[in-house]
CSV table of C-alpha atoms in Angstrom, one decimal:
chain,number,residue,atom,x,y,z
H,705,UNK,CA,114.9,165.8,105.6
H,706,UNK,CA,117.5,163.1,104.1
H,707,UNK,CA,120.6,163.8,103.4
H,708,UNK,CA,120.6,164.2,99.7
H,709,UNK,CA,124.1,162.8,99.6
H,710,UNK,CA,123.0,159.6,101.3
H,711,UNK,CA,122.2,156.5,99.2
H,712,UNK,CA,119.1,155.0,99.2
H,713,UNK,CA,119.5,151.0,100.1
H,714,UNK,CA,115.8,149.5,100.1
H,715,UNK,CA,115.6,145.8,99.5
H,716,UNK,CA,112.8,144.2,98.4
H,717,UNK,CA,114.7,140.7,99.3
H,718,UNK,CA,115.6,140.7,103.0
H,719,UNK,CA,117.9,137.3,102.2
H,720,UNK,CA,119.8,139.8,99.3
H,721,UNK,CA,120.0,142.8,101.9
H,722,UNK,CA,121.5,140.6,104.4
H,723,UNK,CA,123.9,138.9,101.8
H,724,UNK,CA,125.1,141.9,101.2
H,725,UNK,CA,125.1,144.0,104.8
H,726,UNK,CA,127.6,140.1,105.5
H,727,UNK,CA,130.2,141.1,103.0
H,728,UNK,CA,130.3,144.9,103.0
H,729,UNK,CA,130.9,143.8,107.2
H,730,UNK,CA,133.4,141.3,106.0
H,731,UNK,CA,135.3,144.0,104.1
H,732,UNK,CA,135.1,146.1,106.6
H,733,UNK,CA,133.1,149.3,104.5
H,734,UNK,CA,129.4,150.2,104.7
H,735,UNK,CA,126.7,148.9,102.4
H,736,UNK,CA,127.1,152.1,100.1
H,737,UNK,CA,130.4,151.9,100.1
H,738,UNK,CA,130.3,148.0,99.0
H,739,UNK,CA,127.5,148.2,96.5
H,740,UNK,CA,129.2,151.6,95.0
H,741,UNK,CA,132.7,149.8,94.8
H,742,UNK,CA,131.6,146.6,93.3
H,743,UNK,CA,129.5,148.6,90.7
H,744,UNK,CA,132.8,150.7,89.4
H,745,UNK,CA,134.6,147.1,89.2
H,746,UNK,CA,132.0,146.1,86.7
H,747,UNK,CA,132.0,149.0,85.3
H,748,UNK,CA,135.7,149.2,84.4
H,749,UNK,CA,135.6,145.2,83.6
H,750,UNK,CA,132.7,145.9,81.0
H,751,UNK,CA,134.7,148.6,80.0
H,752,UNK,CA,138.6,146.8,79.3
H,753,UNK,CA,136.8,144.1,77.6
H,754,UNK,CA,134.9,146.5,75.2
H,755,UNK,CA,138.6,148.3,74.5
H,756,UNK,CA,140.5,144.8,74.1
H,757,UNK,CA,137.1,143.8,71.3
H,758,UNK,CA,138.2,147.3,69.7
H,759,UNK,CA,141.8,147.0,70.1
H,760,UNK,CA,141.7,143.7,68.1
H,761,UNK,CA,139.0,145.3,66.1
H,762,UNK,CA,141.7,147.8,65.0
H,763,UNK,CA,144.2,145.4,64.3
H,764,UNK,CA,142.2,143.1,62.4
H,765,UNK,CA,141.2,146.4,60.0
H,766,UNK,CA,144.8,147.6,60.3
H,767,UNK,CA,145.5,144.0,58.7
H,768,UNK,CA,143.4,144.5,55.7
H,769,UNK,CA,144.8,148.0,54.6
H,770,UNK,CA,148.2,146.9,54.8
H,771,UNK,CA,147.4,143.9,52.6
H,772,UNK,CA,148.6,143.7,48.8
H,773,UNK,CA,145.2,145.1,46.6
H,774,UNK,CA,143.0,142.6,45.9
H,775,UNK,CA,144.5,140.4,48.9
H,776,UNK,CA,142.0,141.8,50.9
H,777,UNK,CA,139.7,139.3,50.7
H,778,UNK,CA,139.3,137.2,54.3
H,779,UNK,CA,140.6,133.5,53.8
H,780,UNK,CA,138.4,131.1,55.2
H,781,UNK,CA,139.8,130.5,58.4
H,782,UNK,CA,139.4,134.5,58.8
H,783,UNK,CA,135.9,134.8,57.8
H,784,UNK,CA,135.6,131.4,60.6
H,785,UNK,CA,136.9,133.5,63.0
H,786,UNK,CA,135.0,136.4,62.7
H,787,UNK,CA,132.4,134.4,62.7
H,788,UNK,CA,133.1,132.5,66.5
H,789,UNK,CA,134.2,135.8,67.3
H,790,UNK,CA,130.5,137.4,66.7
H,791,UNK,CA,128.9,134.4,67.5
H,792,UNK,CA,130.7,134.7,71.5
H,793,UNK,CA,129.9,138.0,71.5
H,794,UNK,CA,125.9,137.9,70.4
H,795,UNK,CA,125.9,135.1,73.3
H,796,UNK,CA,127.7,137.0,76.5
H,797,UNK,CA,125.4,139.5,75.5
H,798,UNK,CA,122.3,138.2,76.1
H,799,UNK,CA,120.7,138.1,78.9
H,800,UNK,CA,122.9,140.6,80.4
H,801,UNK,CA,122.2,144.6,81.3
H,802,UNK,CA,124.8,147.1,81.4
């Protein structure tokens, strides 16, 4: 019986498996050890860049409360930023899984 700790590392590409059996030999770790590690860095990149998109997200609102009443209203070069903003966002994220 397997150990049921052990990772599973079938690859349907034998080109992909190799690529990657070269650099986890290159770094000096095992396969599981290479594909685990860079899975947790795009992990934690995915995550820092969804907490700087809320951090500003919080500033931006923080920006609007503190505003004189009835200054809330974005300017235009506001409402164009929020726009690009979206727009970037909408386009990273296609074509892309978590």
């Amino acid at each position: 019986m397997a150990d049921p700790k052990a990772m599973s590392l079938r690859f349907p590409d034998p080109e992909q498996r190799a690529a990657i059996a070269a650099a986890a030999k290159e770094a000096g770790v095992s396969m599981q050890e290479y594909i685990l590690s860079a899975a947790y860095e795009r992990a934690t990149a995915v995550e820092a860049r969804f907490l700087e998109a809320f951090k500003a997200s919080v500033s931006r609102s923080n920006e609007a409360f503190t505003t004189e009443p009835g200054a809330s209203d974005p300017t235009p070069e506001q409402r164009a930023a929020e726009q690009q903003a979206r727009s970037t966002l909408e386009t990273e994220g296609q074509g892309r899984a978590a």
